[in-house]
Tab-separated table of C-alpha atoms in Angstrom:
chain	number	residue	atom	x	y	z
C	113	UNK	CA	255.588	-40.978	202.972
C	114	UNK	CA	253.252	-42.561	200.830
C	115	UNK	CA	251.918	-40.560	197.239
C	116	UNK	CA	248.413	-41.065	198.617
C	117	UNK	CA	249.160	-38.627	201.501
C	118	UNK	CA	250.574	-35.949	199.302
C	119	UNK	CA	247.559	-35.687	196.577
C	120	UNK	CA	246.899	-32.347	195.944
C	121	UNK	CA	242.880	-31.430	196.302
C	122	UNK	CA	241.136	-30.813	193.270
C	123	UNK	CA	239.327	-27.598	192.966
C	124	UNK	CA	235.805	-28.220	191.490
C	125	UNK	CA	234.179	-24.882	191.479
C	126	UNK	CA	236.673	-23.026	188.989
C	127	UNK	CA	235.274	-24.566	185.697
C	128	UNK	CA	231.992	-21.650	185.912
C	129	UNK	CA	234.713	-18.981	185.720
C	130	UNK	CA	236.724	-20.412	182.997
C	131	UNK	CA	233.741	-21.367	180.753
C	132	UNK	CA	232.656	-17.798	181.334
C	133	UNK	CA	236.179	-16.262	180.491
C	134	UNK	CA	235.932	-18.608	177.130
C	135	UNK	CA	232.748	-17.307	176.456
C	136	UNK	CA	233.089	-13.656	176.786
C	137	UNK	CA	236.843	-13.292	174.963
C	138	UNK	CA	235.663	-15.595	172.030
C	139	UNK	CA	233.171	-13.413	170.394
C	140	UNK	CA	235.565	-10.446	170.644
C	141	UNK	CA	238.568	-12.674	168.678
C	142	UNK	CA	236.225	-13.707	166.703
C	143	UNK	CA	234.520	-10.096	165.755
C	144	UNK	CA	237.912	-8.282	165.560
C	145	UNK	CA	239.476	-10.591	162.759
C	146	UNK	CA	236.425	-9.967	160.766
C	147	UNK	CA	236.581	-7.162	161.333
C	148	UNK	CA	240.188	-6.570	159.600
C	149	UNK	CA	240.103	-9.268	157.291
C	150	UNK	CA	236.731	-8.124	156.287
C	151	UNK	CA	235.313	-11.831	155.395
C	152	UNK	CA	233.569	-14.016	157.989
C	153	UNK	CA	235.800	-16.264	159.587
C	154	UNK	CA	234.021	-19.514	159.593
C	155	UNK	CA	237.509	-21.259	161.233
C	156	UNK	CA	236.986	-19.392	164.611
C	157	UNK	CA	234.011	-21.378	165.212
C	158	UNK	CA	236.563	-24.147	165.489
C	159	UNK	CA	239.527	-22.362	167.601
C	160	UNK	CA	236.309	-21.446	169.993
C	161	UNK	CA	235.519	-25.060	170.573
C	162	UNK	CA	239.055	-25.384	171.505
C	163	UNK	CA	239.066	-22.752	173.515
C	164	UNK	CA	236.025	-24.290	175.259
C	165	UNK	CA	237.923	-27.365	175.894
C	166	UNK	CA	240.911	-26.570	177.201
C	167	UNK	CA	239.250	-23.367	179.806
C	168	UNK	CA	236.655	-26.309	181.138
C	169	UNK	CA	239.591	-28.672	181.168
C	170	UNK	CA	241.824	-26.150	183.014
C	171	UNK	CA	238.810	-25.266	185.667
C	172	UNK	CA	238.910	-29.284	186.089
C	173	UNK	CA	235.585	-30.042	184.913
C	174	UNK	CA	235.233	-34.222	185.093
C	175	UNK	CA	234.809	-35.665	180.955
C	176	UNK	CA	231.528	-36.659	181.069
C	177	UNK	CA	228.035	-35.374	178.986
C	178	UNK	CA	228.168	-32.065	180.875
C	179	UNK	CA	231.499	-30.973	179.218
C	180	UNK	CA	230.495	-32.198	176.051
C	181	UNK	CA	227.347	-30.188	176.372
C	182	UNK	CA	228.610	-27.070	177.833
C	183	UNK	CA	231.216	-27.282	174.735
C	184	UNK	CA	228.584	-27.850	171.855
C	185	UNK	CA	226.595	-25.005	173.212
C	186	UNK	CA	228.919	-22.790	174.094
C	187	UNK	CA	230.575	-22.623	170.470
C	188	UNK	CA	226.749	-22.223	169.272
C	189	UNK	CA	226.109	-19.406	171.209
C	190	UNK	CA	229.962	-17.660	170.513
C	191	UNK	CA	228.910	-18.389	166.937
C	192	UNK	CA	225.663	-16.676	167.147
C	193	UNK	CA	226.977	-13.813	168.626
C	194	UNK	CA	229.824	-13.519	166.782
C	195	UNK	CA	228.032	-13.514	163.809
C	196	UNK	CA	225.213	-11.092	164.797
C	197	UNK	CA	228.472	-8.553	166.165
C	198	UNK	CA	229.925	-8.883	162.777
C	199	UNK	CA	226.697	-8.352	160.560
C	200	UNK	CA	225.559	-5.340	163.048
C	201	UNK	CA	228.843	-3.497	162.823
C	202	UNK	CA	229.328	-4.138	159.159
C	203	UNK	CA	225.626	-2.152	159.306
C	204	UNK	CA	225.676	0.141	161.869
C	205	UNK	CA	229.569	1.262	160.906
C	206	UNK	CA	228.144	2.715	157.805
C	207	UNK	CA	225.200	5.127	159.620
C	208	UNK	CA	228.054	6.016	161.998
C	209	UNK	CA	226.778	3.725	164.789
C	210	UNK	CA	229.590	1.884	167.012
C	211	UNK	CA	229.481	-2.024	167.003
C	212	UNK	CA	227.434	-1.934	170.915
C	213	UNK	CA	224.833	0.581	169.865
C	214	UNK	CA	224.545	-0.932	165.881
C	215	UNK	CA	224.137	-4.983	168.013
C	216	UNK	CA	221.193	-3.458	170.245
C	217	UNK	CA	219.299	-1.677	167.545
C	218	UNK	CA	219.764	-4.640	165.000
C	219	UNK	CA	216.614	-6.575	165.144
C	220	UNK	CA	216.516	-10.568	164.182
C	221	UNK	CA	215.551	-10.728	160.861
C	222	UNK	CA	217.630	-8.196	159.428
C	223	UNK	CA	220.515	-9.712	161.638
C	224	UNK	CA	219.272	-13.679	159.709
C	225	UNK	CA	219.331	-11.610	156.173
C	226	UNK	CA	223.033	-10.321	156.976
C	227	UNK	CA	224.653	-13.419	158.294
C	228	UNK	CA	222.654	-15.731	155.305
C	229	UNK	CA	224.199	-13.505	152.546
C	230	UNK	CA	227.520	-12.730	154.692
C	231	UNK	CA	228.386	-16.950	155.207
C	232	UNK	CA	228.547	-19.587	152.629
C	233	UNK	CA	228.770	-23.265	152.517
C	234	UNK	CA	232.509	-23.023	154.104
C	235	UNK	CA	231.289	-21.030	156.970
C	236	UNK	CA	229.320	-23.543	158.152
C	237	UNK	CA	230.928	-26.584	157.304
C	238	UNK	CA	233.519	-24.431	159.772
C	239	UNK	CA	230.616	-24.569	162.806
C	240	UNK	CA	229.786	-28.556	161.991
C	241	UNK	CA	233.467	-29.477	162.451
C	242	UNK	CA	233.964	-27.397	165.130
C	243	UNK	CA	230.844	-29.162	166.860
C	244	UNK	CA	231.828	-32.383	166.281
C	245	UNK	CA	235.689	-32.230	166.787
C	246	UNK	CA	234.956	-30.058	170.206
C	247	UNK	CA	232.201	-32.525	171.366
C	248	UNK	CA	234.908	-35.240	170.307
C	249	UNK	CA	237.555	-33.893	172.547
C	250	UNK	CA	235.484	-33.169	175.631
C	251	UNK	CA	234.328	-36.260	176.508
């Protein structure tokens, strides 16, 4: 029997479910060790474009400019809403408002003032690397 005969299919449509698994767990890592440590962990941005990575290369999404895409943005978005998670519970924890409720009454600019004082230069050095080294390693 010939190897050609015993290829295994490739499943195509798992990759949406992994990105989306990625997507929603990364934020909460992300929130909960700033939470504890109390600092903003600029060096998640970069385990989230890892992350990203290896779920869209588990779901067996082809290298090409759609990984590399869905990579960049995704660990812009986790960033962005890991960030406005972090600044809206650091607020709304101290008028006795849990992190959901705090998020959905947290309006934009007050959201940009928190996460402008909250991250510094390291912070987003953190989200350039992690752009580049995740775009790097999807393609």
């Amino acid at each position: 029997m010939s190897s050609n005969a015993a290829r295994a299919r490739t499943v195509t449509w798992l990759w949406p479910f992994m990105l989306l698994l990625a997507l929603a767990t990364a934020p909460l890592a992300w929130m909960l060790i700033a939470l504890f440590t109390g600092r903003p962990v600029g060096w998640m941005a970069l385990l989230t474009a890892l992350e990203l990575v290896f779920m869209l290369r588990l779901g067996t999404l082809g290298p090409g400019k759609l990984r590399i895409a869905l990579v960049v943005l995704g660990t812009l978005l986790v960033a962005a809403i890991s960030n406005w998670a972090i600044a809206s519970a650091w607020m709304g924890g101290s008028m006795g408002l849990n992190p959901w409720d705090a998020s959905l009454r947290m309006g934009p600019h007050l959201a940009w003032t928190l996460i402008t004082l909250a991250n510094g230069v390291v912070e987003w050095l953190w989200l350039v690397v992690a752009v580049v080294v995740g775009a790097w390693l999807a393609r």
